[in-house]
CSV table of C-alpha atoms in Angstrom, one decimal:
chain,number,residue,atom,x,y,z
F,920,MET,CA,-14.2,29.3,-14.4
F,921,LEU,CA,-11.9,31.8,-15.3
F,922,ILE,CA,-13.1,34.7,-12.9
F,923,LYS,CA,-13.6,31.4,-10.2
F,924,PRO,CA,-10.3,31.9,-9.0
F,925,PHE,CA,-10.1,35.6,-8.0
F,926,LEU,CA,-13.3,35.3,-6.0
F,927,SER,CA,-12.8,31.8,-4.5
F,928,PRO,CA,-12.0,31.6,-0.7
F,929,LEU,CA,-8.9,29.7,-1.1
F,930,ARG,CA,-6.9,32.4,-3.5
F,931,ALA,CA,-4.8,33.8,-0.8
F,932,VAL,CA,-3.0,29.9,-1.2
F,933,PRO,CA,-0.3,29.9,-3.6
F,934,GLY,CA,-1.7,28.1,-6.3
F,935,LEU,CA,-0.7,27.0,-10.0
F,936,THR,CA,-1.8,28.0,-13.5
F,937,TYR,CA,-4.2,25.9,-15.0
F,938,TYR,CA,-6.0,25.2,-18.1
F,939,PRO,CA,-10.0,24.9,-18.4
F,940,ILE,CA,-11.5,22.0,-18.3
F,941,VAL,CA,-8.7,19.7,-17.2
F,942,GLY,CA,-7.4,21.8,-14.8
F,943,ASN,CA,-3.6,20.8,-14.1
F,944,MET,CA,-4.3,17.0,-14.2
F,945,LEU,CA,-3.2,16.4,-17.8
F,946,GLU,CA,0.4,17.9,-16.5
F,947,ALA,CA,0.2,15.6,-13.8
F,948,ARG,CA,-0.2,12.4,-15.4
F,949,ARG,CA,2.5,13.1,-18.0
F,950,ALA,CA,5.1,13.0,-15.4
F,951,GLU,CA,6.7,10.3,-12.9
F,952,ALA,CA,4.5,9.5,-9.7
F,953,MET,CA,5.2,11.7,-7.1
F,954,THR,CA,7.2,14.4,-9.3
F,955,ASN,CA,4.8,16.9,-10.1
F,956,ALA,CA,4.0,17.6,-6.3
F,957,LEU,CA,7.4,18.0,-5.2
F,958,ARG,CA,7.9,20.5,-8.3
F,959,TRP,CA,4.8,22.6,-7.5
F,960,MET,CA,5.8,22.8,-3.8
F,961,THR,CA,9.7,23.8,-4.6
F,962,GLN,CA,8.4,26.1,-7.4
F,963,LEU,CA,5.8,28.2,-5.2
F,964,LYS,CA,8.1,27.8,-2.2
F,965,SER,CA,5.0,26.4,0.2
F,966,LYS,CA,4.0,23.1,1.2
F,967,LEU,CA,0.4,24.1,1.1
F,968,ILE,CA,-0.4,24.7,-2.3
F,969,ARG,CA,-3.7,25.4,-4.6
F,970,PHE,CA,-4.0,23.0,-7.8
F,971,TYR,CA,-7.2,22.1,-10.0
F,972,TRP,CA,-9.1,19.3,-11.1
F,973,PHE,CA,-10.9,18.7,-13.9
F,974,GLY,CA,-13.5,21.2,-14.4
F,975,GLY,CA,-11.6,23.8,-13.1
F,976,GLN,CA,-12.3,22.6,-9.3
F,977,GLU,CA,-9.8,23.8,-6.7
F,978,ARG,CA,-7.9,21.4,-4.3
F,979,LEU,CA,-5.2,21.8,-2.2
F,980,LEU,CA,-2.1,19.8,-1.8
F,981,THR,CA,0.0,19.4,1.0
F,982,GLY,CA,3.7,18.1,2.5
F,983,ASP,CA,3.4,20.0,5.7
F,984,PRO,CA,3.8,18.2,8.9
F,985,ASP,CA,1.7,20.3,10.8
F,986,VAL,CA,-1.1,20.1,8.3
F,987,PHE,CA,-0.5,16.2,8.3
F,988,GLN,CA,-1.4,16.4,12.0
F,989,HIS,CA,-4.0,18.8,12.1
F,990,ILE,CA,-6.3,17.0,9.5
F,991,LEU,CA,-5.0,13.2,10.8
F,992,VAL,CA,-5.0,13.8,14.7
F,993,THR,CA,-6.1,17.1,16.0
F,994,ASN,CA,-9.2,17.7,14.0
F,995,SER,CA,-9.8,14.6,12.5
F,996,LYS,CA,-13.4,14.7,13.2
F,997,ASN,CA,-13.7,17.3,10.8
F,998,TYR,CA,-12.0,15.7,7.7
F,999,HIS,CA,-13.3,12.7,5.7
F,1000,ARG,CA,-12.3,10.6,3.0
F,1001,LEU,CA,-13.9,11.3,-0.5
F,1002,ASP,CA,-17.0,9.9,-1.4
F,1003,ALA,CA,-15.5,9.7,-4.8
F,1004,GLN,CA,-12.6,7.4,-3.1
F,1005,ASN,CA,-15.1,5.5,-1.8
F,1006,ASN,CA,-17.0,4.7,-5.3
F,1007,GLU,CA,-13.9,3.9,-7.0
F,1008,ILE,CA,-12.7,0.8,-4.5
F,1009,THR,CA,-16.2,0.2,-3.6
F,1010,GLY,CA,-17.0,-0.6,-7.6
F,1011,LEU,CA,-14.1,-3.6,-6.9
F,1012,THR,CA,-15.0,-4.5,-3.7
F,1013,GLY,CA,-18.6,-4.8,-4.1
F,1014,SER,CA,-19.1,-3.0,-0.5
F,1015,PRO,CA,-16.9,-0.3,1.4
F,1016,ALA,CA,-14.1,-1.6,2.7
F,1017,LEU,CA,-12.4,-0.4,5.8
F,1018,PHE,CA,-9.7,1.6,4.1
F,1019,VAL,CA,-12.5,3.8,2.3
F,1020,LEU,CA,-14.7,4.2,5.1
F,1021,SER,CA,-15.3,7.4,7.5
F,1022,GLY,CA,-16.6,8.6,10.6
F,1023,GLU,CA,-18.9,6.1,12.9
F,1024,HIS,CA,-19.2,3.7,10.0
F,1025,HIS,CA,-15.3,3.3,10.3
F,1026,HIS,CA,-15.5,3.3,14.1
F,1027,MET,CA,-18.0,0.5,14.2
F,1028,ILE,CA,-16.1,-1.6,11.2
F,1029,ARG,CA,-12.8,-1.0,13.0
F,1030,LYS,CA,-13.5,-2.2,16.0
F,1031,ILE,CA,-14.9,-5.5,14.5
F,1032,CYS,CA,-11.7,-6.2,12.8
F,1033,ASN,CA,-9.0,-5.0,15.4
F,1034,PRO,CA,-9.2,-8.5,17.3
F,1035,GLY,CA,-7.7,-10.1,13.9
F,1036,PHE,CA,-4.7,-7.5,14.2
F,1037,VAL,CA,-3.7,-7.5,17.9
F,1038,LEU,CA,0.1,-8.4,18.0
F,1039,SER,CA,0.0,-11.7,20.0
F,1040,LEU,CA,-1.9,-13.1,17.2
F,1041,LEU,CA,0.4,-11.7,14.8
F,1042,HIS,CA,3.5,-13.3,16.6
F,1043,THR,CA,1.3,-16.5,15.6
F,1044,MET,CA,1.4,-15.8,12.0
F,1045,ILE,CA,5.2,-15.4,11.7
F,1046,PRO,CA,5.3,-19.6,10.7
F,1047,VAL,CA,3.3,-18.5,7.5
F,1048,PHE,CA,5.4,-15.6,6.6
F,1049,GLN,CA,8.6,-17.8,7.0
F,1050,GLU,CA,6.8,-21.0,5.1
F,1051,ARG,CA,5.9,-18.7,2.0
F,1052,GLY,CA,9.4,-16.7,2.2
F,1053,ASN,CA,10.9,-20.7,2.2
F,1054,ALA,CA,8.3,-21.4,-1.0
F,1055,LEU,CA,10.0,-18.4,-2.7
F,1056,PHE,CA,13.4,-19.4,-1.5
F,1057,GLN,CA,13.0,-22.7,-3.7
F,1058,LEU,CA,11.4,-20.8,-6.5
F,1059,TYR,CA,14.4,-18.8,-7.4
F,1060,ASN,CA,16.9,-21.8,-6.4
F,1061,GLN,CA,15.3,-23.7,-9.2
F,1062,ALA,CA,15.4,-20.5,-11.5
F,1063,LEU,CA,19.3,-20.3,-10.7
F,1064,SER,CA,19.1,-24.6,-11.5
F,1065,GLU,CA,17.9,-24.1,-14.6
F,1066,SER,CA,20.0,-21.1,-15.7
F,1067,SER,CA,23.0,-21.6,-18.1
F,1068,THR,CA,25.1,-19.0,-16.2
F,1069,ASP,CA,25.1,-18.7,-12.1
F,1070,THR,CA,22.7,-15.8,-12.3
F,1071,ALA,CA,18.9,-15.5,-13.2
F,1072,ASP,CA,16.9,-12.7,-14.1
F,1073,ILE,CA,13.6,-12.5,-11.8
F,1074,ASP,CA,10.6,-10.9,-11.8
F,1075,ILE,CA,10.7,-9.7,-8.3
F,1076,GLN,CA,7.4,-8.1,-8.7
F,1077,ALA,CA,5.7,-10.5,-9.7
F,1078,THR,CA,6.8,-13.5,-7.2
F,1079,LEU,CA,6.4,-11.1,-4.2
F,1080,SER,CA,2.8,-10.2,-5.4
F,1081,ARG,CA,1.9,-13.7,-5.3
F,1082,LEU,CA,3.7,-14.8,-2.0
F,1083,THR,CA,1.8,-11.6,-0.1
F,1084,LEU,CA,-1.7,-13.1,-1.9
F,1085,ASP,CA,-0.5,-16.3,-0.3
F,1086,VAL,CA,0.0,-15.0,3.0
F,1087,ILE,CA,-3.0,-12.6,3.5
F,1088,CYS,CA,-5.2,-15.5,2.2
F,1089,LYS,CA,-4.0,-18.1,4.7
F,1090,CYS,CA,-3.3,-15.5,7.6
F,1091,GLY,CA,-6.4,-13.9,7.4
F,1092,PHE,CA,-8.7,-16.0,6.1
F,1093,GLN,CA,-7.4,-19.7,6.6
F,1094,TYR,CA,-7.4,-20.3,2.6
F,1095,ASP,CA,-4.4,-22.1,1.0
F,1096,LEU,CA,-4.6,-20.6,-2.4
F,1097,GLN,CA,-0.4,-21.1,-3.3
F,1098,SER,CA,0.0,-18.8,-5.9
F,1099,LEU,CA,3.8,-19.1,-5.8
F,1100,GLU,CA,3.3,-22.8,-6.8
F,1101,ASN,CA,0.4,-22.0,-9.3
F,1102,PRO,CA,1.8,-18.4,-11.4
F,1103,LYS,CA,-0.9,-18.6,-13.7
F,1104,SER,CA,-3.9,-19.8,-11.4
F,1105,THR,CA,-7.3,-17.5,-12.3
F,1106,GLY,CA,-7.3,-16.5,-8.7
F,1107,VAL,CA,-3.8,-14.8,-9.1
F,1108,MET,CA,-4.5,-13.3,-12.4
F,1109,ARG,CA,-7.5,-11.9,-11.6
F,1110,PHE,CA,-6.5,-9.9,-8.4
F,1111,ARG,CA,-3.7,-8.4,-10.3
F,1112,HIS,CA,-5.6,-7.1,-13.0
F,1113,LEU,CA,-8.5,-5.8,-10.6
F,1114,VAL,CA,-5.3,-3.8,-8.8
F,1115,ASP,CA,-3.7,-2.6,-12.1
F,1116,SER,CA,-7.2,-1.6,-13.3
F,1117,VAL,CA,-7.6,1.6,-11.1
F,1118,ARG,CA,-7.1,4.6,-12.3
F,1119,THR,CA,-4.0,3.6,-14.6
F,1120,THR,CA,-4.9,6.1,-17.7
F,1121,PHE,CA,-5.7,9.4,-18.1
F,1122,VAL,CA,-9.1,8.7,-19.3
F,1123,ASP,CA,-9.8,6.6,-16.1
F,1124,LEU,CA,-9.7,10.0,-14.1
F,1125,LEU,CA,-12.8,11.4,-16.3
F,1126,PRO,CA,-15.9,11.3,-14.5
F,1127,PHE,CA,-18.3,8.2,-15.3
F,1128,SER,CA,-15.1,6.8,-16.9
F,1129,ARG,CA,-16.2,3.3,-15.4
F,1130,LEU,CA,-19.4,3.5,-17.1
F,1131,LEU,CA,-17.8,3.3,-20.5
F,1132,PRO,CA,-18.0,0.0,-22.6
F,1133,THR,CA,-14.7,-0.1,-23.0
F,1134,LYS,CA,-12.5,-3.6,-23.0
F,1135,LYS,CA,-10.9,-2.7,-20.0
F,1136,ASN,CA,-14.3,-2.1,-18.1
F,1137,LYS,CA,-15.7,-5.6,-19.5
F,1138,LYS,CA,-12.5,-7.6,-18.1
F,1139,THR,CA,-13.1,-5.6,-15.0
F,1140,ALA,CA,-16.8,-7.0,-14.2
F,1141,THR,CA,-16.0,-10.5,-15.3
F,1142,ASP,CA,-12.9,-10.4,-12.5
F,1143,ARG,CA,-15.1,-8.6,-10.1
F,1144,GLU,CA,-17.6,-11.9,-10.5
F,1145,PHE,CA,-14.9,-14.0,-10.0
F,1146,ILE,CA,-13.7,-12.7,-6.8
F,1147,ILE,CA,-17.1,-12.5,-5.4
F,1148,GLU,CA,-17.4,-16.2,-6.2
F,1149,PHE,CA,-13.7,-16.6,-4.4
F,1150,THR,CA,-15.1,-14.9,-1.6
F,1151,SER,CA,-18.1,-17.2,-1.1
F,1152,LYS,CA,-15.1,-20.0,-1.4
F,1153,ILE,CA,-13.5,-18.7,1.6
F,1154,ILE,CA,-16.7,-17.7,3.6
F,1155,LYS,CA,-18.4,-21.7,3.1
F,1156,GLU,CA,-14.7,-23.3,4.1
F,1157,TYR,CA,-15.1,-21.3,7.3
F,1158,GLU,CA,-18.7,-22.5,7.8
F,1159,MET,CA,-17.5,-26.0,7.2
F,1160,GLN,CA,-14.3,-25.8,9.5
F,1161,GLU,CA,-17.1,-23.9,12.4
F,1162,LEU,CA,-19.1,-27.3,12.0
F,1163,ASN,CA,-15.8,-29.5,12.7
F,1164,ALA,CA,-15.1,-27.3,15.3
F,1165,SER,CA,-11.5,-26.7,13.9
F,1166,LYS,CA,-12.0,-22.8,13.8
F,1167,HIS,CA,-8.7,-20.7,13.9
F,1168,ARG,CA,-8.4,-17.3,15.7
F,1169,ASP,CA,-8.0,-15.1,12.7
F,1170,LEU,CA,-9.5,-11.7,10.6
F,1171,LEU,CA,-12.2,-13.6,9.4
F,1172,THR,CA,-13.3,-15.1,13.0
F,1173,SER,CA,-13.8,-11.4,14.0
F,1174,LEU,CA,-15.6,-10.5,10.6
F,1175,MET,CA,-18.0,-13.7,10.9
F,1176,SER,CA,-18.6,-13.7,14.8
F,1177,ALA,CA,-19.8,-9.8,13.9
F,1178,ARG,CA,-22.4,-11.1,11.2
F,1179,ASP,CA,-23.5,-13.8,13.6
F,1180,SER,CA,-24.1,-11.4,16.3
F,1181,GLU,CA,-27.3,-9.9,17.4
F,1182,GLY,CA,-27.7,-6.1,16.8
F,1183,SER,CA,-25.2,-4.2,14.9
F,1184,GLY,CA,-23.6,-7.1,13.0
F,1185,LEU,CA,-22.1,-6.8,9.4
F,1186,SER,CA,-24.3,-7.7,6.6
F,1187,ASP,CA,-23.3,-10.3,4.1
F,1188,LYS,CA,-22.8,-7.5,1.5
F,1189,GLU,CA,-20.6,-5.6,4.0
F,1190,LEU,CA,-18.7,-8.9,5.0
F,1191,PHE,CA,-17.7,-9.5,1.6
F,1192,GLY,CA,-16.6,-6.0,0.9
F,1193,GLN,CA,-14.1,-6.2,4.2
F,1194,ILE,CA,-12.7,-9.5,2.7
F,1195,ILE,CA,-12.1,-8.1,-0.8
F,1196,GLY,CA,-10.9,-5.2,0.9
F,1197,PHE,CA,-8.5,-6.7,3.0
F,1198,ILE,CA,-7.0,-9.1,0.4
F,1199,PHE,CA,-6.4,-6.1,-2.1
F,1200,ALA,CA,-5.0,-4.3,0.8
F,1201,GLY,CA,-2.8,-7.0,2.0
F,1202,PHE,CA,-1.3,-8.0,-1.0
F,1203,ASP,CA,-0.3,-5.3,-3.3
F,1204,THR,CA,0.5,-2.5,-1.0
F,1205,THR,CA,3.3,-5.1,1.0
F,1206,ALA,CA,4.4,-6.4,-1.8
F,1207,THR,CA,5.1,-3.2,-3.5
F,1208,ALA,CA,7.4,-2.2,-0.2
F,1209,MET,CA,9.3,-5.6,-0.7
F,1210,THR,CA,9.7,-4.5,-4.2
F,1211,TRP,CA,11.4,-1.3,-4.0
F,1212,ILE,CA,13.2,-2.5,-0.9
F,1213,LEU,CA,15.2,-5.5,-2.9
F,1214,LEU,CA,15.4,-2.3,-5.7
F,1215,GLN,CA,17.2,-0.1,-3.4
F,1216,LEU,CA,19.4,-3.1,-1.8
F,1217,ALA,CA,20.3,-4.0,-5.7
F,1218,GLN,CA,21.2,-0.4,-6.5
F,1219,TYR,CA,23.6,0.3,-3.1
F,1220,PRO,CA,25.2,-2.7,-2.6
F,1221,GLU,CA,27.6,-1.8,0.2
F,1222,ILE,CA,24.1,-1.6,2.1
F,1223,GLN,CA,22.8,-5.0,1.1
F,1224,ASP,CA,26.0,-6.4,2.5
F,1225,LYS,CA,25.6,-4.5,5.6
F,1226,VAL,CA,21.9,-6.1,5.9
F,1227,ARG,CA,23.3,-9.4,4.8
F,1228,ALA,CA,25.9,-9.0,7.8
F,1229,GLU,CA,23.2,-8.4,10.4
F,1230,VAL,CA,21.1,-11.2,9.5
F,1231,ASN,CA,23.8,-13.6,9.6
F,1232,GLN,CA,25.0,-12.3,13.2
F,1233,VAL,CA,21.2,-13.0,14.3
F,1234,PHE,CA,20.7,-16.1,12.1
F,1235,PRO,CA,24.3,-17.7,12.2
F,1236,ASP,CA,23.4,-21.6,11.1
F,1237,THR,CA,22.8,-21.3,7.3
F,1238,SER,CA,20.8,-24.5,7.5
F,1239,ILE,CA,18.0,-24.0,9.7
F,1240,TYR,CA,16.2,-20.5,9.7
F,1241,GLU,CA,13.9,-20.3,12.6
F,1242,CYS,CA,12.1,-16.7,12.7
F,1243,ASP,CA,10.5,-15.5,16.1
F,1244,PRO,CA,9.5,-12.1,17.3
F,1245,GLU,CA,12.4,-11.5,19.4
F,1246,LYS,CA,15.1,-12.6,16.4
F,1247,LEU,CA,13.0,-10.0,14.4
F,1248,ASP,CA,13.5,-7.4,16.6
F,1249,LYS,CA,17.1,-7.6,16.4
F,1250,LEU,CA,17.4,-6.6,13.0
F,1251,LYS,CA,17.6,-3.2,13.6
F,1252,TYR,CA,19.7,-1.9,10.4
F,1253,LEU,CA,17.2,-4.1,8.3
F,1254,ASN,CA,14.5,-1.9,10.2
F,1255,CYS,CA,16.2,1.3,8.9
F,1256,VAL,CA,16.5,0.1,5.4
F,1257,ILE,CA,12.7,-0.7,5.2
F,1258,LYS,CA,11.7,3.0,6.9
F,1259,GLU,CA,14.1,4.5,4.6
F,1260,THR,CA,12.8,2.7,1.5
F,1261,MET,CA,9.1,3.5,2.4
F,1262,ARG,CA,10.2,6.9,3.5
F,1263,LEU,CA,11.2,7.4,-0.6
F,1264,PHE,CA,8.5,5.8,-1.7
F,1265,PRO,CA,5.6,5.2,0.3
F,1266,PRO,CA,2.9,2.7,-0.8
F,1267,VAL,CA,0.5,5.1,-1.2
F,1268,PRO,CA,1.7,8.5,-1.7
F,1269,CYS,CA,-1.3,10.5,-1.7
F,1270,PHE,CA,-4.7,10.8,-0.4
F,1271,PHE,CA,-7.4,13.0,-0.4
F,1272,ARG,CA,-9.5,14.4,3.0
F,1273,LYS,CA,-12.8,16.9,2.5
F,1274,SER,CA,-13.6,19.4,5.3
F,1275,LEU,CA,-17.1,18.9,6.5
F,1276,HIS,CA,-16.9,22.4,8.4
F,1277,ASP,CA,-14.7,25.7,8.0
F,1278,ASP,CA,-11.7,25.6,9.2
F,1279,VAL,CA,-8.3,27.3,9.5
F,1280,ILE,CA,-5.2,26.0,8.4
F,1281,ASN,CA,-1.6,27.7,8.4
F,1282,GLY,CA,-3.2,31.0,8.9
F,1283,TYR,CA,-5.4,30.0,5.6
F,1284,LYS,CA,-9.6,29.8,5.9
F,1285,ILE,CA,-10.5,26.4,4.8
F,1286,PRO,CA,-14.3,26.3,3.7
F,1287,ALA,CA,-16.4,23.3,4.3
F,1288,GLY,CA,-16.1,20.9,1.5
F,1289,THR,CA,-12.5,21.6,0.6
F,1290,VAL,CA,-10.7,18.5,-0.7
F,1291,ILE,CA,-6.9,18.3,0.4
F,1292,GLY,CA,-4.6,16.1,-0.9
F,1293,LEU,CA,-2.2,14.5,1.6
F,1294,HIS,CA,0.8,13.9,-0.4
F,1295,VAL,CA,3.1,11.4,2.0
F,1296,GLY,CA,5.9,11.5,-0.5
F,1297,ALA,CA,6.1,15.5,-0.3
F,1298,LEU,CA,6.2,14.9,3.6
F,1299,HIS,CA,8.8,12.7,3.3
F,1300,ARG,CA,11.0,14.4,1.1
F,1301,LEU,CA,10.8,18.1,1.6
F,1302,ASN,CA,11.1,18.1,6.1
F,1303,VAL,CA,14.3,16.1,6.1
F,1304,GLU,CA,17.9,16.9,5.2
F,1305,ASP,CA,18.8,15.3,1.7
F,1306,GLY,CA,15.4,14.3,1.4
F,1307,GLU,CA,16.1,12.7,-2.1
F,1308,THR,CA,19.1,10.5,-0.9
F,1309,PHE,CA,18.6,7.0,0.4
F,1310,ARG,CA,20.7,7.1,3.7
F,1311,PRO,CA,19.2,4.3,5.8
F,1312,GLU,CA,21.4,5.5,8.7
F,1313,ARG,CA,18.9,8.6,9.8
F,1314,PHE,CA,16.6,6.1,11.4
F,1315,LEU,CA,19.3,4.7,13.7
F,1316,SER,CA,18.6,7.7,16.0
F,1317,PRO,CA,15.2,9.1,17.0
F,1318,SER,CA,13.7,11.3,14.2
F,1319,ASP,CA,10.6,13.7,13.8
F,1320,SER,CA,7.7,11.0,14.0
F,1321,LYS,CA,5.3,14.0,12.2
F,1322,ALA,CA,7.6,13.9,9.1
F,1323,PHE,CA,7.4,10.0,8.7
F,1324,MET,CA,3.9,8.5,7.9
F,1325,PRO,CA,4.1,5.6,5.3
F,1326,PHE,CA,1.2,3.9,7.2
F,1327,GLY,CA,-1.1,7.1,8.2
F,1328,LYS,CA,-1.7,8.7,11.5
F,1329,GLY,CA,-4.6,9.0,14.0
F,1330,PRO,CA,-7.8,7.0,13.8
F,1331,TYR,CA,-7.3,6.4,10.3
F,1332,MET,CA,-3.8,4.7,10.4
F,1333,CYS,CA,-3.6,1.3,8.7
F,1334,ILE,CA,-4.8,-1.5,10.9
F,1335,GLY,CA,-2.3,-3.6,9.3
F,1336,ASN,CA,1.1,-2.1,9.7
F,1337,LYS,CA,2.4,-4.3,12.2
F,1338,PHE,CA,1.2,-7.3,9.9
F,1339,ALA,CA,3.1,-5.6,7.2
F,1340,GLN,CA,6.2,-4.8,8.6
F,1341,LEU,CA,6.3,-8.5,10.4
F,1342,GLU,CA,6.1,-10.3,6.8
F,1343,ILE,CA,8.3,-7.8,5.1
F,1344,LYS,CA,11.4,-8.6,7.9
F,1345,THR,CA,10.5,-11.9,7.9
F,1346,VAL,CA,10.9,-12.1,4.0
F,1347,ILE,CA,13.4,-9.5,3.1
F,1348,SER,CA,15.6,-11.3,5.8
F,1349,ARG,CA,15.6,-14.9,4.2
F,1350,LEU,CA,16.1,-13.7,0.7
F,1351,ILE,CA,19.0,-11.5,1.6
F,1352,LYS,CA,20.5,-14.3,3.7
F,1353,GLU,CA,20.5,-16.4,0.7
F,1354,PHE,CA,21.0,-14.5,-2.7
F,1355,LYS,CA,22.5,-11.5,-4.0
F,1356,PHE,CA,20.7,-8.9,-5.7
F,1357,GLU,CA,22.1,-7.0,-8.3
F,1358,MET,CA,20.4,-4.3,-11.6
F,1359,LYS,CA,19.7,-6.3,-14.6
F,1360,PRO,CA,21.9,-4.5,-17.3
F,1361,GLY,CA,19.8,-2.4,-19.2
F,1362,PHE,CA,16.8,-2.3,-17.2
F,1363,THR,CA,15.0,0.7,-16.9
F,1364,PHE,CA,11.9,1.7,-15.0
F,1365,ARG,CA,9.6,4.8,-14.1
F,1366,ARG,CA,7.4,5.2,-10.9
F,1367,VAL,CA,3.6,5.0,-11.8
F,1368,MET,CA,0.2,4.7,-9.6
F,1369,SER,CA,-2.4,2.7,-9.6
F,1370,ILE,CA,-3.7,1.7,-5.9
F,1371,THR,CA,0.1,2.1,-5.1
F,1372,ILE,CA,3.5,3.7,-6.5
F,1373,ARG,CA,5.2,1.1,-8.1
F,1374,PRO,CA,8.6,0.7,-10.8
F,1375,HIS,CA,6.8,0.2,-14.2
F,1376,PRO,CA,7.5,-2.1,-16.2
F,1377,SER,CA,7.7,-5.0,-13.9
F,1378,LEU,CA,10.9,-4.7,-11.6
F,1379,VAL,CA,13.2,-7.7,-12.9
F,1380,LEU,CA,16.6,-8.3,-10.9
F,1381,ARG,CA,19.5,-10.4,-11.5
F,1382,ILE,CA,20.0,-12.9,-9.0
F,1383,SER,CA,23.0,-15.5,-7.5
F,1384,LYS,CA,23.7,-17.4,-5.1
F,1385,ILE,CA,25.7,-16.2,-1.9
């Protein structure tokens, strides 16, 4: 282990000093999420660096837009997702979901899912986004009416998670969960715990950690059983709709049609994996994105005022709020705010790929089997002017798309990115039109990682009526 770095074919890549056994992972887990990658690349004066995983395993980490382009687009067939990453998420879903698959299996499942995400279908979902946004508006209004002052302190993160869980269940699977109205429902709590169970501590990163008889692992197993039962209920309701000739065109229709078709359809296990996977992906990442957006608007009141002015111009009637694609498309400055927030706080700030064959990147020989971390946070912050500054105006003019990839790029690009953007625009514009968001005095947080990067503790903001 001590002489390995001197013999490694990757030794020419700028690298970190490390500890035997734990590599650089102890240091990585101690710091706030995204901090180390930015610091390491700055110190080594390179956007492609070498670091060490457990057991002295060498890995690469990059924030270089040309490397992203090479791995995700130009030579994407040579780079697959990690088996270990698959096993982690598959442990929760029961069968590999689309966002952990690679190669031909990914291509087959994505082709099946694509009809559920065509733009014309997504536009028909806007009323659901709007209805759930109205439900959240009523929830915040109720909190204000029950307050002894003209303000209320709201757990933004928790309420947005309930909204997005409702949205993905309704839009994707025609299932009315109504978790906004029932915050302590079993389904909401089980999904939240499963998301939080993904590698949140140093021990969780150790090999075979999920096999340990810990209280956390036992709770996760119980929650997983509930989610499987929940998914069975969704499928049974779909089958009843089919018998009653009242099917809707949605993601579940695409998945069920594939299962029912002859030939290479989905097995029951694969169907379960896709449904659970889409619920996870659909509610946590979008809720996290909206949480960061409202946090930024609370920290920058002048930008919040500018967004509100634009929303009022597009939706001038205070008593009627009817969204449609054309109106949402007119919210240009809000779109800049959304992009700038995702630049600073990409929902998934780092993901890994593994080379199938030897390659050359930036002049360095990359052997087959090399694991490379594509750090979206570093990509977004190290390749633009004033990368640490929140400045939405930077997106008013055309920018280098190679240095902005909040949803990835190439054949593995997030299939639900347009769905998420429409949902975010609809909900944020509704809330900003009605409420002022401010930081709660004394509230502090740090960035932490699970499936997504999010504030910890759960973000609480002070709201008041406009």
